Amino acid sequence: MTPSPAALAAQAGRAAGQPAARRHPRAVAGALVALTKPRIIELLLVTTVPTMLLAQRGLPSVKLVLATLIGGTLAAGSANTINCYIDRDIDAVMKRTSRRPLVNKQGMVKPTEALIWGIVLGAAATATLGLAANWLSAILADTAILFYVFVYTLLLKRRSPSNIVIGGAAGCFPVLVGWAAVTNTVAIPAIVLFAVIFLWTPPHFWALAMKFKDDYAAAGVPMLPVVAKPAAVTRKILVYSYLMVAATLALAPYAGWLYTAAAVGLGAWFLAEAHRLHGTVSQQTDAAKPFPMRLFHLSIGYLTLLFAVVAVAALLPVGRW
């Protein structure tokens, strides 16, 4: 999609009549790294290592873990970079994304360079996983990239309120990659963990979108909080939250009693906050600004702790049935 004139001006990083900024190597490198959205990658990697430990029922080789993490980082960076390339027009409109490199990093990275960078990262991810782990993990990582770019970014994001529900599946692939890297298969525990993240994504992202719904509306992105009333959004958050907690318990036969006890406790914590958000929204015409972000931040902590328990349960025989 062709960026708006305002977006193009922002990409150039200068007002009319001002000279172009100099492209210092360090600044260019920083902009390229920023395109990969490192903070999002961190959360994806948090789910990979515990899955590998569960697949191994212990510690896989350090070489395999490092190769999988590097390959996963490159794959996620590829998808995020290409997403930034495609969405640079709406990123320029939204306050939350207005500082992304292709919007206002003073023209340090040109759109074509960003696209090439994203493709190179994807190729490097494929080679790293294929040669250092196995080709099944490489194929799964490539599938995640293609799904994120073509299904979420190009097909759904600007057209459907269900964009993050379906498109969010791309963020679930790291658990499949991690499991496949260890076993060269995809088994039921990996599918269960995929389902957990799939069901976790809508409450996580809708809470954020409630906070920034004006941004999404200005950019023409039909996120659910833009097209539905706040109470309807929080009802759906509740539905997905209960389904997510149920999915976490489906892992109990494979992860043991220690994990099960922790999953119940963490699930109760998450559901309590989801109910709190729904109750707050139901009592007024619009969402209270602090509350959506409470659930958003809690959701990150919840997922991190849940997978930390997966790791502990995989390493400690005492926690098994």
PDB file of C-alpha atoms in Angstrom:
ATOM      1  CA  MET A   1       0.000   0.000   0.000  1.00  0.00           C
ATOM      2  CA  THR A   2       1.371   3.444  -0.960  1.00  0.00           C
ATOM      3  CA  PRO A   3       2.150   5.580   2.089  1.00  0.00           C
ATOM      4  CA  SER A   4       0.365   8.913   2.535  1.00  0.00           C
ATOM      5  CA  PRO A   5       2.288  12.133   1.843  1.00  0.00           C
ATOM      6  CA  ALA A   6       2.511  12.712   5.601  1.00  0.00           C
ATOM      7  CA  ALA A   7       3.952   9.266   6.115  1.00  0.00           C
ATOM      8  CA  LEU A   8       6.485   9.792   3.341  1.00  0.00           C
ATOM      9  CA  ALA A   9       7.553  13.067   4.921  1.00  0.00           C
ATOM     10  CA  ALA A  10       7.892  11.336   8.258  1.00  0.00           C
ATOM     11  CA  GLN A  11       9.959   8.568   6.695  1.00  0.00           C
ATOM     12  CA  ALA A  12      12.306  11.167   5.287  1.00  0.00           C
ATOM     13  CA  GLY A  13      12.543  12.580   8.813  1.00  0.00           C
ATOM     14  CA  ARG A  14      12.609  16.219   7.727  1.00  0.00           C
ATOM     15  CA  ALA A  15      10.263  19.068   7.045  1.00  0.00           C
ATOM     16  CA  ALA A  16      10.078  20.648   3.621  1.00  0.00           C
ATOM     17  CA  GLY A  17      13.256  22.495   2.745  1.00  0.00           C
ATOM     18  CA  GLN A  18      15.442  20.779   5.359  1.00  0.00           C
ATOM     19  CA  PRO A  19      18.468  18.694   4.324  1.00  0.00           C
ATOM     20  CA  ALA A  20      18.387  14.912   4.652  1.00  0.00           C
ATOM     21  CA  ALA A  21      19.863  13.428   7.801  1.00  0.00           C
ATOM     22  CA  ARG A  22      23.251  11.737   7.514  1.00  0.00           C
ATOM     23  CA  ARG A  23      23.136   7.941   7.634  1.00  0.00           C
ATOM     24  CA  HIS A  24      25.579   7.023  10.371  1.00  0.00           C
ATOM     25  CA  PRO A  25      26.328   3.260  10.420  1.00  0.00           C
ATOM     26  CA  ARG A  26      25.455   2.919  14.095  1.00  0.00           C
ATOM     27  CA  ALA A  27      22.141   4.716  13.602  1.00  0.00           C
ATOM     28  CA  VAL A  28      21.324   2.567  10.582  1.00  0.00           C
ATOM     29  CA  ALA A  29      22.140  -0.605  12.524  1.00  0.00           C
ATOM     30  CA  GLY A  30      19.981   0.581  15.421  1.00  0.00           C
ATOM     31  CA  ALA A  31      17.083   1.277  13.081  1.00  0.00           C
ATOM     32  CA  LEU A  32      17.393  -2.159  11.471  1.00  0.00           C
ATOM     33  CA  VAL A  33      17.311  -3.819  14.885  1.00  0.00           C
ATOM     34  CA  ALA A  34      14.323  -1.698  15.927  1.00  0.00           C
ATOM     35  CA  LEU A  35      12.419  -2.900  12.858  1.00  0.00           C
ATOM     36  CA  THR A  36      12.522  -6.435  14.267  1.00  0.00           C
ATOM     37  CA  LYS A  37      10.552  -5.332  17.395  1.00  0.00           C
ATOM     38  CA  PRO A  38      12.912  -6.896  19.969  1.00  0.00           C
ATOM     39  CA  ARG A  39      10.458  -6.608  22.872  1.00  0.00           C
ATOM     40  CA  ILE A  40       7.937  -8.798  21.056  1.00  0.00           C
ATOM     41  CA  ILE A  41      10.673 -11.319  20.212  1.00  0.00           C
ATOM     42  CA  GLU A  42      11.570 -11.623  23.907  1.00  0.00           C
ATOM     43  CA  LEU A  43       8.069 -12.852  24.714  1.00  0.00           C
ATOM     44  CA  LEU A  44       8.160 -15.341  21.857  1.00  0.00           C
ATOM     45  CA  LEU A  45      11.450 -16.800  23.091  1.00  0.00           C
ATOM     46  CA  VAL A  46      10.073 -17.122  26.627  1.00  0.00           C
ATOM     47  CA  THR A  47       7.735 -19.809  25.286  1.00  0.00           C
ATOM     48  CA  THR A  48      10.382 -21.641  23.239  1.00  0.00           C
ATOM     49  CA  VAL A  49      12.875 -22.829  25.851  1.00  0.00           C
ATOM     50  CA  PRO A  50      10.331 -24.300  28.306  1.00  0.00           C
ATOM     51  CA  THR A  51       8.742 -26.183  25.417  1.00  0.00           C
ATOM     52  CA  MET A  52      12.141 -27.629  24.506  1.00  0.00           C
ATOM     53  CA  LEU A  53      12.687 -28.703  28.115  1.00  0.00           C
ATOM     54  CA  LEU A  54       9.293 -30.398  28.191  1.00  0.00           C
ATOM     55  CA  ALA A  55      10.002 -32.159  24.895  1.00  0.00           C
ATOM     56  CA  GLN A  56      13.371 -33.378  26.185  1.00  0.00           C
ATOM     57  CA  ARG A  57      12.121 -34.078  29.719  1.00  0.00           C
ATOM     58  CA  GLY A  58      15.335 -32.464  30.775  1.00  0.00           C
ATOM     59  CA  LEU A  59      18.028 -30.253  29.289  1.00  0.00           C
ATOM     60  CA  PRO A  60      18.619 -30.408  25.525  1.00  0.00           C
ATOM     61  CA  SER A  61      22.127 -29.717  24.314  1.00  0.00           C
ATOM     62  CA  VAL A  62      23.267 -26.115  24.680  1.00  0.00           C
ATOM     63  CA  LYS A  63      24.101 -26.047  20.981  1.00  0.00           C
ATOM     64  CA  LEU A  64      20.551 -27.025  20.028  1.00  0.00           C
ATOM     65  CA  VAL A  65      18.973 -24.504  22.394  1.00  0.00           C
ATOM     66  CA  LEU A  66      21.163 -21.680  21.092  1.00  0.00           C
ATOM     67  CA  ALA A  67      20.528 -22.619  17.459  1.00  0.00           C
ATOM     68  CA  THR A  68      16.779 -22.718  18.065  1.00  0.00           C
ATOM     69  CA  LEU A  69      16.771 -19.385  19.874  1.00  0.00           C
ATOM     70  CA  ILE A  70      18.886 -17.735  17.193  1.00  0.00           C
ATOM     71  CA  GLY A  71      16.773 -19.189  14.418  1.00  0.00           C
ATOM     72  CA  GLY A  72      13.567 -18.193  16.198  1.00  0.00           C
ATOM     73  CA  THR A  73      14.850 -14.675  16.763  1.00  0.00           C
ATOM     74  CA  LEU A  74      15.748 -14.318  13.084  1.00  0.00           C
ATOM     75  CA  ALA A  75      12.347 -15.654  11.992  1.00  0.00           C
ATOM     76  CA  ALA A  76      10.405 -13.344  14.292  1.00  0.00           C
ATOM     77  CA  GLY A  77      12.605 -10.432  13.263  1.00  0.00           C
ATOM     78  CA  SER A  78      11.911 -11.209   9.624  1.00  0.00           C
ATOM     79  CA  ALA A  79       8.135 -11.242  10.111  1.00  0.00           C
ATOM     80  CA  ASN A  80       8.168  -8.063  12.199  1.00  0.00           C
ATOM     81  CA  THR A  81      10.396  -6.200   9.752  1.00  0.00           C
ATOM     82  CA  ILE A  82       8.219  -7.057   6.762  1.00  0.00           C
ATOM     83  CA  ASN A  83       5.187  -6.059   8.836  1.00  0.00           C
ATOM     84  CA  CYS A  84       6.796  -2.659   9.448  1.00  0.00           C
ATOM     85  CA  TYR A  85       7.435  -2.324   5.714  1.00  0.00           C
ATOM     86  CA  ILE A  86       3.821  -3.084   4.786  1.00  0.00           C
ATOM     87  CA  ASP A  87       2.237  -1.042   7.585  1.00  0.00           C
ATOM     88  CA  ARG A  88       4.446   2.031   7.390  1.00  0.00           C
ATOM     89  CA  ASP A  89       1.520   4.152   6.186  1.00  0.00           C
ATOM     90  CA  ILE A  90      -0.720   3.380   9.157  1.00  0.00           C
ATOM     91  CA  ASP A  91       2.231   3.419  11.581  1.00  0.00           C
ATOM     92  CA  ALA A  92       2.720   7.070  10.633  1.00  0.00           C
ATOM     93  CA  VAL A  93      -0.868   7.844  11.636  1.00  0.00           C
ATOM     94  CA  MET A  94      -0.913   6.024  14.973  1.00  0.00           C
ATOM     95  CA  LYS A  95       0.732   7.735  17.956  1.00  0.00           C
ATOM     96  CA  ARG A  96       1.722   4.384  19.465  1.00  0.00           C
ATOM     97  CA  THR A  97       3.735   3.403  16.379  1.00  0.00           C
ATOM     98  CA  SER A  98       4.829   6.826  15.157  1.00  0.00           C
ATOM     99  CA  ARG A  99       8.416   6.279  16.341  1.00  0.00           C
ATOM    100  CA  ARG A 100       9.024   3.134  14.343  1.00  0.00           C
ATOM    101  CA  PRO A 101      12.087   3.327  12.072  1.00  0.00           C
ATOM    102  CA  LEU A 102      10.318   3.687   8.728  1.00  0.00           C
ATOM    103  CA  VAL A 103       8.210   6.513  10.091  1.00  0.00           C
ATOM    104  CA  ASN A 104      10.508   8.973  11.852  1.00  0.00           C
ATOM    105  CA  LYS A 105      14.045   7.663  12.209  1.00  0.00           C
ATOM    106  CA  GLN A 106      15.241  10.481   9.956  1.00  0.00           C
ATOM    107  CA  GLY A 107      15.318   8.283   6.904  1.00  0.00           C
ATOM    108  CA  MET A 108      18.038   6.017   8.326  1.00  0.00           C
ATOM    109  CA  VAL A 109      16.437   3.018   6.615  1.00  0.00           C
ATOM    110  CA  LYS A 110      14.627   3.190   3.304  1.00  0.00           C
ATOM    111  CA  PRO A 111      11.538   1.028   2.701  1.00  0.00           C
ATOM    112  CA  THR A 112      13.269  -1.112   0.083  1.00  0.00           C
ATOM    113  CA  GLU A 113      16.202  -1.694   2.417  1.00  0.00           C
ATOM    114  CA  ALA A 114      13.799  -2.749   5.173  1.00  0.00           C
ATOM    115  CA  LEU A 115      12.110  -5.251   2.878  1.00  0.00           C
ATOM    116  CA  ILE A 116      15.461  -6.734   1.839  1.00  0.00           C
ATOM    117  CA  TRP A 117      16.518  -6.876   5.492  1.00  0.00           C
ATOM    118  CA  GLY A 118      13.354  -8.778   6.382  1.00  0.00           C
ATOM    119  CA  ILE A 119      13.844 -11.298   3.583  1.00  0.00           C
ATOM    120  CA  VAL A 120      17.510 -11.831   4.512  1.00  0.00           C
ATOM    121  CA  LEU A 121      16.533 -12.467   8.126  1.00  0.00           C
ATOM    122  CA  GLY A 122      13.991 -15.055   6.998  1.00  0.00           C
ATOM    123  CA  ALA A 123      16.548 -16.835   4.840  1.00  0.00           C
ATOM    124  CA  ALA A 124      19.048 -16.810   7.722  1.00  0.00           C
ATOM    125  CA  ALA A 125      16.413 -18.258  10.059  1.00  0.00           C
ATOM    126  CA  THR A 126      15.682 -21.078   7.622  1.00  0.00           C
ATOM    127  CA  ALA A 127      19.357 -21.943   7.219  1.00  0.00           C
ATOM    128  CA  THR A 128      20.093 -21.753  10.948  1.00  0.00           C
ATOM    129  CA  LEU A 129      17.220 -23.993  12.001  1.00  0.00           C
ATOM    130  CA  GLY A 130      17.519 -26.363   9.075  1.00  0.00           C
ATOM    131  CA  LEU A 131      21.247 -26.947   9.424  1.00  0.00           C
ATOM    132  CA  ALA A 132      21.662 -26.733  13.208  1.00  0.00           C
ATOM    133  CA  ALA A 133      18.361 -28.289  14.346  1.00  0.00           C
ATOM    134  CA  ASN A 134      16.234 -29.969  11.665  1.00  0.00           C
ATOM    135  CA  TRP A 135      14.240 -29.018   8.607  1.00  0.00           C
ATOM    136  CA  LEU A 136      10.859 -29.514  10.253  1.00  0.00           C
ATOM    137  CA  SER A 137      11.613 -26.707  12.696  1.00  0.00           C
ATOM    138  CA  ALA A 138      12.792 -24.547   9.775  1.00  0.00           C
ATOM    139  CA  ILE A 139       9.593 -25.199   7.814  1.00  0.00           C
ATOM    140  CA  LEU A 140       7.471 -24.322  10.849  1.00  0.00           C
ATOM    141  CA  ALA A 141       9.378 -21.056  11.330  1.00  0.00           C
ATOM    142  CA  ASP A 142       8.891 -20.194   7.659  1.00  0.00           C
ATOM    143  CA  THR A 143       5.197 -20.975   7.989  1.00  0.00           C
ATOM    144  CA  ALA A 144       4.961 -18.526  10.883  1.00  0.00           C
ATOM    145  CA  ILE A 145       6.605 -15.782   8.806  1.00  0.00           C
ATOM    146  CA  LEU A 146       4.321 -16.366   5.832  1.00  0.00           C
ATOM    147  CA  PHE A 147       1.227 -16.552   8.033  1.00  0.00           C
ATOM    148  CA  TYR A 148       2.060 -13.298   9.800  1.00  0.00           C
ATOM    149  CA  VAL A 149       2.824 -11.435   6.603  1.00  0.00           C
ATOM    150  CA  PHE A 150       0.173 -12.747   4.237  1.00  0.00           C
ATOM    151  CA  VAL A 151      -2.715 -13.835   6.477  1.00  0.00           C
ATOM    152  CA  TYR A 152      -2.526 -11.296   9.288  1.00  0.00           C
ATOM    153  CA  THR A 153      -0.838  -8.222   7.839  1.00  0.00           C
ATOM    154  CA  LEU A 154      -2.054  -8.281   4.233  1.00  0.00           C
ATOM    155  CA  LEU A 155      -5.367 -10.156   4.432  1.00  0.00           C
ATOM    156  CA  LEU A 156      -6.949  -9.561   7.827  1.00  0.00           C
ATOM    157  CA  LYS A 157      -5.492  -6.602   9.704  1.00  0.00           C
ATOM    158  CA  ARG A 158      -7.209  -3.866   7.693  1.00  0.00           C
ATOM    159  CA  ARG A 159     -10.357  -5.825   6.878  1.00  0.00           C
ATOM    160  CA  SER A 160     -11.629  -7.906   9.786  1.00  0.00           C
ATOM    161  CA  PRO A 161     -12.333  -7.373  13.511  1.00  0.00           C
ATOM    162  CA  SER A 162     -11.157 -10.981  13.891  1.00  0.00           C
ATOM    163  CA  ASN A 163      -7.704 -10.001  12.607  1.00  0.00           C
ATOM    164  CA  ILE A 164      -5.842 -10.707  15.824  1.00  0.00           C
ATOM    165  CA  VAL A 165      -7.871 -13.843  16.617  1.00  0.00           C
ATOM    166  CA  ILE A 166      -6.813 -15.616  13.431  1.00  0.00           C
ATOM    167  CA  GLY A 167      -3.631 -13.717  12.676  1.00  0.00           C
ATOM    168  CA  GLY A 168      -2.378 -14.187  16.212  1.00  0.00           C
ATOM    169  CA  ALA A 169      -1.714 -17.832  15.373  1.00  0.00           C
ATOM    170  CA  ALA A 170       1.612 -16.705  13.933  1.00  0.00           C
ATOM    171  CA  GLY A 171       2.813 -15.961  17.458  1.00  0.00           C
ATOM    172  CA  CYS A 172       2.006 -19.514  18.549  1.00  0.00           C
ATOM    173  CA  PHE A 173       4.509 -21.184  16.234  1.00  0.00           C
ATOM    174  CA  PRO A 174       7.583 -20.831  18.497  1.00  0.00           C
ATOM    175  CA  VAL A 175       6.306 -23.677  20.691  1.00  0.00           C
ATOM    176  CA  LEU A 176       5.973 -25.905  17.634  1.00  0.00           C
ATOM    177  CA  VAL A 177       9.443 -24.880  16.470  1.00  0.00           C
ATOM    178  CA  GLY A 178      10.928 -25.602  19.896  1.00  0.00           C
ATOM    179  CA  TRP A 179       9.269 -29.001  20.171  1.00  0.00           C
ATOM    180  CA  ALA A 180      10.217 -29.964  16.619  1.00  0.00           C
ATOM    181  CA  ALA A 181      13.821 -28.856  17.165  1.00  0.00           C
ATOM    182  CA  VAL A 182      14.132 -31.443  19.968  1.00  0.00           C
ATOM    183  CA  THR A 183      12.019 -34.316  18.639  1.00  0.00           C
ATOM    184  CA  ASN A 184      11.717 -33.688  14.874  1.00  0.00           C
ATOM    185  CA  THR A 185       7.957 -34.175  15.336  1.00  0.00           C
ATOM    186  CA  VAL A 186       4.924 -32.190  16.490  1.00  0.00           C
ATOM    187  CA  ALA A 187       3.132 -33.940  19.367  1.00  0.00           C
ATOM    188  CA  ILE A 188       0.024 -33.295  21.464  1.00  0.00           C
ATOM    189  CA  PRO A 189       1.760 -31.276  24.240  1.00  0.00           C
ATOM    190  CA  ALA A 190       3.103 -28.863  21.635  1.00  0.00           C
ATOM    191  CA  ILE A 191      -0.359 -28.509  20.103  1.00  0.00           C
ATOM    192  CA  VAL A 192      -1.836 -27.827  23.551  1.00  0.00           C
ATOM    193  CA  LEU A 193       0.745 -25.102  24.181  1.00  0.00           C
ATOM    194  CA  PHE A 194      -0.037 -23.684  20.730  1.00  0.00           C
ATOM    195  CA  ALA A 195      -3.719 -23.524  21.755  1.00  0.00           C
ATOM    196  CA  VAL A 196      -2.854 -21.815  25.052  1.00  0.00           C
ATOM    197  CA  ILE A 197      -1.023 -18.980  23.282  1.00  0.00           C
ATOM    198  CA  PHE A 198      -3.679 -18.806  20.559  1.00  0.00           C
ATOM    199  CA  LEU A 199      -6.412 -18.256  23.171  1.00  0.00           C
ATOM    200  CA  TRP A 200      -4.205 -15.937  25.244  1.00  0.00           C
ATOM    201  CA  THR A 201      -3.569 -13.567  22.322  1.00  0.00           C
ATOM    202  CA  PRO A 202      -7.050 -11.953  21.976  1.00  0.00           C
ATOM    203  CA  PRO A 203      -7.398 -10.921  25.656  1.00  0.00           C
ATOM    204  CA  HIS A 204      -3.800  -9.697  25.631  1.00  0.00           C
ATOM    205  CA  PHE A 205      -4.111  -7.672  22.447  1.00  0.00           C
ATOM    206  CA  TRP A 206      -7.692  -6.453  22.890  1.00  0.00           C
ATOM    207  CA  ALA A 207      -6.747  -4.987  26.273  1.00  0.00           C
ATOM    208  CA  LEU A 208      -4.031  -2.982  24.530  1.00  0.00           C
ATOM    209  CA  ALA A 209      -6.387  -2.039  21.687  1.00  0.00           C
ATOM    210  CA  MET A 210      -8.955  -0.734  24.191  1.00  0.00           C
ATOM    211  CA  LYS A 211      -6.355   1.705  25.442  1.00  0.00           C
ATOM    212  CA  PHE A 212      -5.368   2.807  21.918  1.00  0.00           C
ATOM    213  CA  LYS A 213      -8.675   2.386  20.098  1.00  0.00           C
ATOM    214  CA  ASP A 214      -8.604   6.006  18.869  1.00  0.00           C
ATOM    215  CA  ASP A 215      -5.257   5.265  17.240  1.00  0.00           C
ATOM    216  CA  TYR A 216      -6.636   2.212  15.452  1.00  0.00           C
ATOM    217  CA  ALA A 217      -9.749   4.107  14.413  1.00  0.00           C
ATOM    218  CA  ALA A 218      -7.666   6.927  12.930  1.00  0.00           C
ATOM    219  CA  ALA A 219      -5.617   4.393  10.985  1.00  0.00           C
ATOM    220  CA  GLY A 220      -8.710   2.564   9.723  1.00  0.00           C
ATOM    221  CA  VAL A 221      -7.798  -0.707  11.449  1.00  0.00           C
ATOM    222  CA  PRO A 222     -11.015  -2.491  12.563  1.00  0.00           C
ATOM    223  CA  MET A 223      -9.763  -3.905  15.837  1.00  0.00           C
ATOM    224  CA  LEU A 224     -12.643  -5.235  17.928  1.00  0.00           C
ATOM    225  CA  PRO A 225     -12.526  -2.319  20.430  1.00  0.00           C
ATOM    226  CA  VAL A 226     -12.962   0.056  17.484  1.00  0.00           C
ATOM    227  CA  VAL A 227     -16.090  -1.586  16.073  1.00  0.00           C
ATOM    228  CA  ALA A 228     -17.733  -2.915  19.260  1.00  0.00           C
ATOM    229  CA  LYS A 229     -18.866  -1.410  22.552  1.00  0.00           C
ATOM    230  CA  PRO A 230     -16.442  -1.789  25.482  1.00  0.00           C
ATOM    231  CA  ALA A 231     -18.740  -4.196  27.345  1.00  0.00           C
ATOM    232  CA  ALA A 232     -18.971  -6.435  24.271  1.00  0.00           C
ATOM    233  CA  VAL A 233     -15.186  -6.462  24.032  1.00  0.00           C
ATOM    234  CA  THR A 234     -14.703  -7.399  27.678  1.00  0.00           C
ATOM    235  CA  ARG A 235     -17.300 -10.176  27.358  1.00  0.00           C
ATOM    236  CA  LYS A 236     -15.243 -11.682  24.561  1.00  0.00           C
ATOM    237  CA  ILE A 237     -12.104 -11.234  26.641  1.00  0.00           C
ATOM    238  CA  LEU A 238     -13.797 -13.269  29.363  1.00  0.00           C
ATOM    239  CA  VAL A 239     -14.782 -16.037  26.941  1.00  0.00           C
ATOM    240  CA  TYR A 240     -11.257 -16.367  25.574  1.00  0.00           C
ATOM    241  CA  SER A 241      -9.789 -16.179  29.064  1.00  0.00           C
ATOM    242  CA  TYR A 242     -11.866 -19.131  30.272  1.00  0.00           C
ATOM    243  CA  LEU A 243     -10.991 -21.117  27.143  1.00  0.00           C
ATOM    244  CA  MET A 244      -7.304 -20.301  27.666  1.00  0.00           C
ATOM    245  CA  VAL A 245      -7.343 -21.520  31.265  1.00  0.00           C
ATOM    246  CA  ALA A 246      -9.119 -24.698  30.179  1.00  0.00           C
ATOM    247  CA  ALA A 247      -6.411 -25.229  27.547  1.00  0.00           C
ATOM    248  CA  THR A 248      -3.671 -24.849  30.169  1.00  0.00           C
ATOM    249  CA  LEU A 249      -5.265 -27.654  32.176  1.00  0.00           C
ATOM    250  CA  ALA A 250      -5.253 -29.914  29.113  1.00  0.00           C
ATOM    251  CA  LEU A 251      -1.467 -30.034  29.514  1.00  0.00           C
ATOM    252  CA  ALA A 252      -1.791 -31.543  33.007  1.00  0.00           C
ATOM    253  CA  PRO A 253      -1.347 -35.202  31.932  1.00  0.00           C
ATOM    254  CA  TYR A 254       1.960 -34.311  30.260  1.00  0.00           C
ATOM    255  CA  ALA A 255       3.374 -31.733  32.698  1.00  0.00           C
ATOM    256  CA  GLY A 256       2.501 -33.179  36.108  1.00  0.00           C
ATOM    257  CA  TRP A 257       0.850 -32.085  39.339  1.00  0.00           C
ATOM    258  CA  LEU A 258       3.220 -29.193  40.083  1.00  0.00           C
ATOM    259  CA  TYR A 259       2.388 -27.566  36.777  1.00  0.00           C
ATOM    260  CA  THR A 260      -1.330 -28.292  37.243  1.00  0.00           C
ATOM    261  CA  ALA A 261      -1.442 -26.608  40.649  1.00  0.00           C
ATOM    262  CA  ALA A 262       0.384 -23.561  39.285  1.00  0.00           C
ATOM    263  CA  ALA A 263      -1.848 -23.400  36.196  1.00  0.00           C
ATOM    264  CA  VAL A 264      -4.957 -23.376  38.400  1.00  0.00           C
ATOM    265  CA  GLY A 265      -3.569 -20.581  40.562  1.00  0.00           C
ATOM    266  CA  LEU A 266      -2.360 -18.484  37.657  1.00  0.00           C
ATOM    267  CA  GLY A 267      -5.611 -19.060  35.786  1.00  0.00           C
ATOM    268  CA  ALA A 268      -7.644 -17.859  38.764  1.00  0.00           C
ATOM    269  CA  TRP A 269      -5.465 -14.736  38.915  1.00  0.00           C
ATOM    270  CA  PHE A 270      -5.999 -14.012  35.202  1.00  0.00           C
ATOM    271  CA  LEU A 271      -9.749 -14.631  35.353  1.00  0.00           C
ATOM    272  CA  ALA A 272     -10.122 -12.378  38.382  1.00  0.00           C
ATOM    273  CA  GLU A 273      -8.517  -9.499  36.496  1.00  0.00           C
ATOM    274  CA  ALA A 274     -10.599 -10.193  33.379  1.00  0.00           C
ATOM    275  CA  HIS A 275     -13.773 -10.088  35.485  1.00  0.00           C
ATOM    276  CA  ARG A 276     -12.561  -6.904  37.133  1.00  0.00           C
ATOM    277  CA  LEU A 277     -12.112  -5.269  33.741  1.00  0.00           C
ATOM    278  CA  HIS A 278     -15.547  -6.411  32.566  1.00  0.00           C
ATOM    279  CA  GLY A 279     -17.191  -5.201  35.763  1.00  0.00           C
ATOM    280  CA  THR A 280     -15.535  -1.813  35.506  1.00  0.00           C
ATOM    281  CA  VAL A 281     -16.514  -1.353  31.875  1.00  0.00           C
ATOM    282  CA  SER A 282     -20.082  -2.552  32.421  1.00  0.00           C
ATOM    283  CA  GLN A 283     -20.670   0.177  34.999  1.00  0.00           C
ATOM    284  CA  GLN A 284     -19.804   3.066  32.715  1.00  0.00           C
ATOM    285  CA  THR A 285     -20.067   4.198  29.123  1.00  0.00           C
ATOM    286  CA  ASP A 286     -16.379   3.809  28.309  1.00  0.00           C
ATOM    287  CA  ALA A 287     -13.471   1.772  29.613  1.00  0.00           C
ATOM    288  CA  ALA A 288     -11.529   3.255  32.500  1.00  0.00           C
ATOM    289  CA  LYS A 289      -8.117   3.985  31.063  1.00  0.00           C
ATOM    290  CA  PRO A 290      -5.960   2.246  33.714  1.00  0.00           C
ATOM    291  CA  PHE A 291      -7.876  -0.998  33.659  1.00  0.00           C
ATOM    292  CA  PRO A 292      -7.269  -2.292  30.111  1.00  0.00           C
ATOM    293  CA  MET A 293      -3.534  -1.839  30.602  1.00  0.00           C
ATOM    294  CA  ARG A 294      -3.652  -3.672  33.926  1.00  0.00           C
ATOM    295  CA  LEU A 295      -4.880  -6.764  32.103  1.00  0.00           C
ATOM    296  CA  PHE A 296      -2.415  -6.215  29.262  1.00  0.00           C
ATOM    297  CA  HIS A 297       0.586  -6.121  31.597  1.00  0.00           C
ATOM    298  CA  LEU A 298      -0.778  -8.931  33.748  1.00  0.00           C
ATOM    299  CA  SER A 299      -1.182 -11.103  30.646  1.00  0.00           C
ATOM    300  CA  ILE A 300       2.543 -10.807  29.922  1.00  0.00           C
ATOM    301  CA  GLY A 301       3.413 -11.792  33.467  1.00  0.00           C
ATOM    302  CA  TYR A 302       0.892 -14.617  33.364  1.00  0.00           C
ATOM    303  CA  LEU A 303       2.303 -16.190  30.215  1.00  0.00           C
ATOM    304  CA  THR A 304       5.879 -15.799  31.432  1.00  0.00           C
ATOM    305  CA  LEU A 305       5.109 -17.469  34.768  1.00  0.00           C
ATOM    306  CA  LEU A 306       3.076 -20.245  33.165  1.00  0.00           C
ATOM    307  CA  PHE A 307       5.928 -21.228  30.859  1.00  0.00           C
ATOM    308  CA  ALA A 308       8.437 -20.867  33.682  1.00  0.00           C
ATOM    309  CA  VAL A 309       6.413 -23.501  35.546  1.00  0.00           C
ATOM    310  CA  VAL A 310       6.434 -25.686  32.405  1.00  0.00           C
ATOM    311  CA  ALA A 311      10.235 -25.492  32.500  1.00  0.00           C
ATOM    312  CA  VAL A 312      10.468 -26.268  36.214  1.00  0.00           C
ATOM    313  CA  ALA A 313       8.039 -29.190  35.911  1.00  0.00           C
ATOM    314  CA  ALA A 314      10.074 -30.608  33.031  1.00  0.00           C
ATOM    315  CA  LEU A 315      13.300 -30.457  35.037  1.00  0.00           C
ATOM    316  CA  LEU A 316      12.046 -31.674  38.418  1.00  0.00           C
ATOM    317  CA  PRO A 317      10.883 -35.300  38.553  1.00  0.00           C
ATOM    318  CA  VAL A 318       9.203 -34.563  41.885  1.00  0.00           C
ATOM    319  CA  GLY A 319       6.571 -32.504  40.076  1.00  0.00           C
ATOM    320  CA  ARG A 320       5.379 -35.349  37.838  1.00  0.00           C
ATOM    321  CA  TRP A 321       2.427 -37.624  38.368  1.00  0.00           C
TER     322      TRP A 321
END
